[in-house]
PDB file of C-alpha atoms in Angstrom:
ATOM      1  CA  MET A 578     159.523  76.843 105.299  1.00  0.00           C
ATOM      2  CA  GLN A 579     162.800  75.534 104.056  1.00  0.00           C
ATOM      3  CA  THR A 580     165.715  74.054 105.929  1.00  0.00           C
ATOM      4  CA  SER A 581     169.169  75.453 105.519  1.00  0.00           C
ATOM      5  CA  ALA A 582     172.411  73.510 105.167  1.00  0.00           C
ATOM      6  CA  ALA A 583     173.006  73.842 108.911  1.00  0.00           C
ATOM      7  CA  GLY A 584     169.644  72.148 109.623  1.00  0.00           C
ATOM      8  CA  THR A 585     167.806  75.229 110.879  1.00  0.00           C
ATOM      9  CA  SER A 586     164.557  76.279 109.330  1.00  0.00           C
ATOM     10  CA  VAL A 587     164.412  79.544 107.470  1.00  0.00           C
ATOM     11  CA  ARG A 588     161.187  81.379 106.831  1.00  0.00           C
ATOM     12  CA  LEU A 589     160.691  82.705 103.321  1.00  0.00           C
ATOM     13  CA  PRO A 590     158.896  86.042 102.866  1.00  0.00           C
ATOM     14  CA  ALA A 591     155.139  85.664 102.288  1.00  0.00           C
ATOM     15  CA  ARG A 592     154.061  86.079  98.695  1.00  0.00           C
ATOM     16  CA  ASN A 593     151.456  88.679  97.942  1.00  0.00           C
ATOM     17  CA  ARG A 594     148.512  86.598  96.869  1.00  0.00           C
ATOM     18  CA  GLY A 595     145.473  88.034  95.088  1.00  0.00           C
ATOM     19  CA  PHE A 596     142.005  86.618  94.761  1.00  0.00           C
ATOM     20  CA  THR A 597     141.520  83.553  92.642  1.00  0.00           C
ATOM     21  CA  LEU A 598     139.270  83.653  89.628  1.00  0.00           C
ATOM     22  CA  LEU A 599     136.794  81.407  91.410  1.00  0.00           C
ATOM     23  CA  GLU A 600     136.547  83.768  94.397  1.00  0.00           C
ATOM     24  CA  LEU A 601     135.921  86.744  92.107  1.00  0.00           C
ATOM     25  CA  MET A 602     133.232  84.852  90.190  1.00  0.00           C
ATOM     26  CA  VAL A 603     131.450  83.939  93.440  1.00  0.00           C
ATOM     27  CA  VAL A 604     131.426  87.576  94.592  1.00  0.00           C
ATOM     28  CA  ILE A 605     130.168  88.819  91.204  1.00  0.00           C
ATOM     29  CA  THR A 606     127.407  86.181  91.215  1.00  0.00           C
ATOM     30  CA  ILE A 607     126.266  87.204  94.700  1.00  0.00           C
ATOM     31  CA  MET A 608     126.212  90.875  93.668  1.00  0.00           C
ATOM     32  CA  ALA A 609     124.207  90.052  90.523  1.00  0.00           C
ATOM     33  CA  LEU A 610     121.624  88.077  92.502  1.00  0.00           C
ATOM     34  CA  ALA A 611     121.273  90.866  95.067  1.00  0.00           C
ATOM     35  CA  THR A 612     120.845  93.473  92.321  1.00  0.00           C
ATOM     36  CA  ALA A 613     118.221  91.353  90.549  1.00  0.00           C
ATOM     37  CA  GLY A 614     116.329  90.874  93.807  1.00  0.00           C
ATOM     38  CA  VAL A 615     116.227  94.601  94.479  1.00  0.00           C
ATOM     39  CA  ALA A 616     115.162  95.386  90.910  1.00  0.00           C
ATOM     40  CA  LEU A 617     112.343  92.849  91.015  1.00  0.00           C
ATOM     41  CA  SER A 618     111.086  94.007  94.393  1.00  0.00           C
ATOM     42  CA  MET A 619     110.819  97.608  93.223  1.00  0.00           C
ATOM     43  CA  ARG A 620     107.439  98.102  91.589  1.00  0.00           C
ATOM     44  CA  ASP A 621     105.851 101.057  89.954  1.00  0.00           C
ATOM     45  CA  GLY A 622     104.202 103.144  92.665  1.00  0.00           C
ATOM     46  CA  ALA A 623     101.098 104.029  90.659  1.00  0.00           C
ATOM     47  CA  THR A 624     100.387 100.384  89.842  1.00  0.00           C
ATOM     48  CA  THR A 625     100.807  99.331  93.459  1.00  0.00           C
ATOM     49  CA  THR A 626      98.541 102.160  94.620  1.00  0.00           C
ATOM     50  CA  LEU A 627      95.908 101.219  92.065  1.00  0.00           C
ATOM     51  CA  GLU A 628      96.011  97.552  93.110  1.00  0.00           C
ATOM     52  CA  ARG A 629      95.716  98.474  96.780  1.00  0.00           C
ATOM     53  CA  GLU A 630      92.768 100.801  96.109  1.00  0.00           C
ATOM     54  CA  ALA A 631      91.079  98.114  93.993  1.00  0.00           C
ATOM     55  CA  GLN A 632      91.417  95.562  96.807  1.00  0.00           C
ATOM     56  CA  ARG A 633      90.104  98.095  99.322  1.00  0.00           C
ATOM     57  CA  LEU A 634      87.145  99.038  97.117  1.00  0.00           C
ATOM     58  CA  SER A 635      86.368  95.360  96.545  1.00  0.00           C
ATOM     59  CA  ALA A 636      86.183  94.801 100.307  1.00  0.00           C
ATOM     60  CA  LEU A 637      84.015  97.916 100.762  1.00  0.00           C
ATOM     61  CA  LEU A 638      81.618  96.840  98.006  1.00  0.00           C
ATOM     62  CA  GLU A 639      81.268  93.380  99.521  1.00  0.00           C
ATOM     63  CA  SER A 640      80.675  94.927 102.951  1.00  0.00           C
ATOM     64  CA  ALA A 641      77.976  97.197 101.510  1.00  0.00           C
ATOM     65  CA  ARG A 642      76.474  94.229  99.687  1.00  0.00           C
ATOM     66  CA  ALA A 643      76.267  92.306 102.987  1.00  0.00           C
ATOM     67  CA  GLN A 644      74.730  95.336 104.739  1.00  0.00           C
ATOM     68  CA  SER A 645      72.151  95.615 101.981  1.00  0.00           C
ATOM     69  CA  ARG A 646      71.160  91.965 102.326  1.00  0.00           C
ATOM     70  CA  MET A 647      70.940  92.214 106.137  1.00  0.00           C
ATOM     71  CA  SER A 648      68.823  95.386 106.096  1.00  0.00           C
ATOM     72  CA  ALA A 649      66.761  94.289 103.054  1.00  0.00           C
ATOM     73  CA  SER A 650      67.240  97.714 101.488  1.00  0.00           C
ATOM     74  CA  PRO A 651      69.316  98.586  98.431  1.00  0.00           C
ATOM     75  CA  ILE A 652      72.642 100.360  98.732  1.00  0.00           C
ATOM     76  CA  ARG A 653      73.873 102.283  95.715  1.00  0.00           C
ATOM     77  CA  TRP A 654      77.560 103.045  95.089  1.00  0.00           C
ATOM     78  CA  ARG A 655      78.479 105.977  92.861  1.00  0.00           C
ATOM     79  CA  THR A 656      81.474 108.193  92.196  1.00  0.00           C
ATOM     80  CA  THR A 657      81.706 111.802  93.369  1.00  0.00           C
ATOM     81  CA  GLU A 658      84.181 114.587  92.628  1.00  0.00           C
ATOM     82  CA  THR A 659      86.179 113.776  95.754  1.00  0.00           C
ATOM     83  CA  GLY A 660      85.770 110.003  95.820  1.00  0.00           C
ATOM     84  CA  PHE A 661      82.625 107.898  96.099  1.00  0.00           C
ATOM     85  CA  VAL A 662      79.522 107.461  98.218  1.00  0.00           C
ATOM     86  CA  PHE A 663      77.385 104.548  99.422  1.00  0.00           C
ATOM     87  CA  GLU A 664      73.806 105.806  99.300  1.00  0.00           C
ATOM     88  CA  GLY A 665      71.434 103.907 101.584  1.00  0.00           C
ATOM     89  CA  ALA A 666      74.149 102.657 103.933  1.00  0.00           C
ATOM     90  CA  ALA A 667      74.156 103.529 107.620  1.00  0.00           C
ATOM     91  CA  ALA A 668      75.660 106.967 108.161  1.00  0.00           C
ATOM     92  CA  ALA A 669      79.461 106.883 108.504  1.00  0.00           C
ATOM     93  CA  SER A 670      79.568 103.078 108.289  1.00  0.00           C
ATOM     94  CA  LEU A 671      81.580 103.097 105.064  1.00  0.00           C
ATOM     95  CA  PRO A 672      84.309 105.504 103.886  1.00  0.00           C
ATOM     96  CA  THR A 673      83.677 107.955 101.072  1.00  0.00           C
ATOM     97  CA  HIS A 674      87.163 108.754  99.784  1.00  0.00           C
ATOM     98  CA  TRP A 675      90.218 107.155  98.247  1.00  0.00           C
ATOM     99  CA  VAL A 676      93.280 106.603 100.388  1.00  0.00           C
ATOM    100  CA  SER A 677      95.429 107.940  97.538  1.00  0.00           C
ATOM    101  CA  PRO A 678      94.431 111.213  95.849  1.00  0.00           C
ATOM    102  CA  ASP A 679      95.890 109.823  92.590  1.00  0.00           C
ATOM    103  CA  VAL A 680      92.984 107.385  92.014  1.00  0.00           C
ATOM    104  CA  GLN A 681      89.817 108.038  90.055  1.00  0.00           C
ATOM    105  CA  ALA A 682      86.922 105.693  89.245  1.00  0.00           C
ATOM    106  CA  GLU A 683      84.923 105.534  86.045  1.00  0.00           C
ATOM    107  CA  SER A 684      81.593 103.791  86.456  1.00  0.00           C
ATOM    108  CA  LYS A 685      77.886 104.256  86.334  1.00  0.00           C
ATOM    109  CA  PRO A 686      76.114 103.819  89.702  1.00  0.00           C
ATOM    110  CA  ILE A 687      76.090 100.258  91.053  1.00  0.00           C
ATOM    111  CA  VAL A 688      73.200  98.795  93.035  1.00  0.00           C
ATOM    112  CA  LEU A 689      74.430  96.358  95.687  1.00  0.00           C
ATOM    113  CA  GLY A 690      71.370  94.340  96.654  1.00  0.00           C
ATOM    114  CA  PRO A 691      69.362  93.400  98.609  1.00  0.00           C
ATOM    115  CA  GLU A 692      68.973  90.450  96.247  1.00  0.00           C
ATOM    116  CA  PRO A 693      71.778  87.868  96.403  1.00  0.00           C
ATOM    117  CA  ILE A 694      72.345  88.102  92.647  1.00  0.00           C
ATOM    118  CA  ILE A 695      72.976  91.653  91.438  1.00  0.00           C
ATOM    119  CA  GLY A 696      73.942  91.185  87.787  1.00  0.00           C
ATOM    120  CA  PRO A 697      77.322  91.772  86.114  1.00  0.00           C
ATOM    121  CA  GLN A 698      78.900  95.107  87.004  1.00  0.00           C
ATOM    122  CA  SER A 699      82.318  96.701  86.672  1.00  0.00           C
ATOM    123  CA  ILE A 700      84.276  99.722  87.832  1.00  0.00           C
ATOM    124  CA  GLN A 701      87.388 100.989  86.112  1.00  0.00           C
ATOM    125  CA  LEU A 702      90.045 102.603  88.297  1.00  0.00           C
ATOM    126  CA  ARG A 703      92.755 104.751  86.793  1.00  0.00           C
ATOM    127  CA  SER A 704      95.722 106.743  87.951  1.00  0.00           C
ATOM    128  CA  ILE A 705      95.260 110.505  87.543  1.00  0.00           C
ATOM    129  CA  SER A 706      99.010 111.090  87.155  1.00  0.00           C
ATOM    130  CA  ASN A 707      99.385 108.255  84.618  1.00  0.00           C
ATOM    131  CA  PRO A 708      96.064 107.678  82.800  1.00  0.00           C
ATOM    132  CA  ALA A 709      97.484 104.687  80.901  1.00  0.00           C
ATOM    133  CA  GLN A 710      97.493 102.685  84.150  1.00  0.00           C
ATOM    134  CA  ARG A 711      94.039 101.198  84.650  1.00  0.00           C
ATOM    135  CA  LEU A 712      92.461  98.354  86.589  1.00  0.00           C
ATOM    136  CA  THR A 713      88.968  96.933  86.275  1.00  0.00           C
ATOM    137  CA  LEU A 714      87.065  95.736  89.302  1.00  0.00           C
ATOM    138  CA  ALA A 715      84.178  93.485  88.255  1.00  0.00           C
ATOM    139  CA  THR A 716      81.659  90.898  89.366  1.00  0.00           C
ATOM    140  CA  ASP A 717      79.449  88.511  87.457  1.00  0.00           C
ATOM    141  CA  GLY A 718      76.691  89.222  90.000  1.00  0.00           C
ATOM    142  CA  VAL A 719      77.195  86.078  92.053  1.00  0.00           C
ATOM    143  CA  ARG A 720      80.877  86.127  92.970  1.00  0.00           C
ATOM    144  CA  PRO A 721      82.558  88.962  94.887  1.00  0.00           C
ATOM    145  CA  PHE A 722      84.090  91.948  93.138  1.00  0.00           C
ATOM    146  CA  ALA A 723      87.652  91.199  92.011  1.00  0.00           C
ATOM    147  CA  VAL A 724      90.332  92.749  89.830  1.00  0.00           C
ATOM    148  CA  ARG A 725      89.889  91.530  86.273  1.00  0.00           C
ATOM    149  CA  ASP A 726      92.008  91.781  83.165  1.00  0.00           C
ATOM    150  CA  THR A 727      90.961  95.054  81.491  1.00  0.00           C
ATOM    151  CA  ASP A 728      91.242  93.610  77.964  1.00  0.00           C
ATOM    152  CA  ALA A 729      89.070  90.579  78.812  1.00  0.00           C
ATOM    153  CA  THR A 730      86.425  92.779  80.453  1.00  0.00           C
ATOM    154  CA  THR A 731      86.120  95.159  77.518  1.00  0.00           C
ATOM    155  CA  ALA A 732      86.081  92.295  75.010  1.00  0.00           C
ATOM    156  CA  ALA A 733      83.230  90.564  76.845  1.00  0.00           C
ATOM    157  CA  GLN A 734      80.978  93.641  76.812  1.00  0.00           C
ATOM    158  CA  PRO A 735      78.812  94.165  73.714  1.00  0.00           C
TER     159      PRO A 735
END
């Protein structure tokens, strides 16, 4: 506001103001962080599916191992055309298929007890739609089955 010669105040027209450089930089930074967060949270579906199936199979193998020790009879896990089977386990106590039809296992049959130490064993899971994506589920015979680095597992085998 300015005062005129007569002492009354006169209002000047408002200037059209734009955004300051600092305001624009803040908005661009927020957008960049949001975009990076979305990009990092998006994972490859086949890898996520494979990891989930590996965790599920690990839990199933440990459950079968516990059943074998409690019943004092061996339980054998092996692959089938449609999934896998736990031979020697109580009927319908363990599932026999993959949750995702895109998963396939490559392994020889695995004996899960009844002894507490079963010897080193491994199962390789792969994506049917993308065969380059593989995970190895392994145990040293004492510890539970867990996802291992595929390169380290193959290098350790003679």
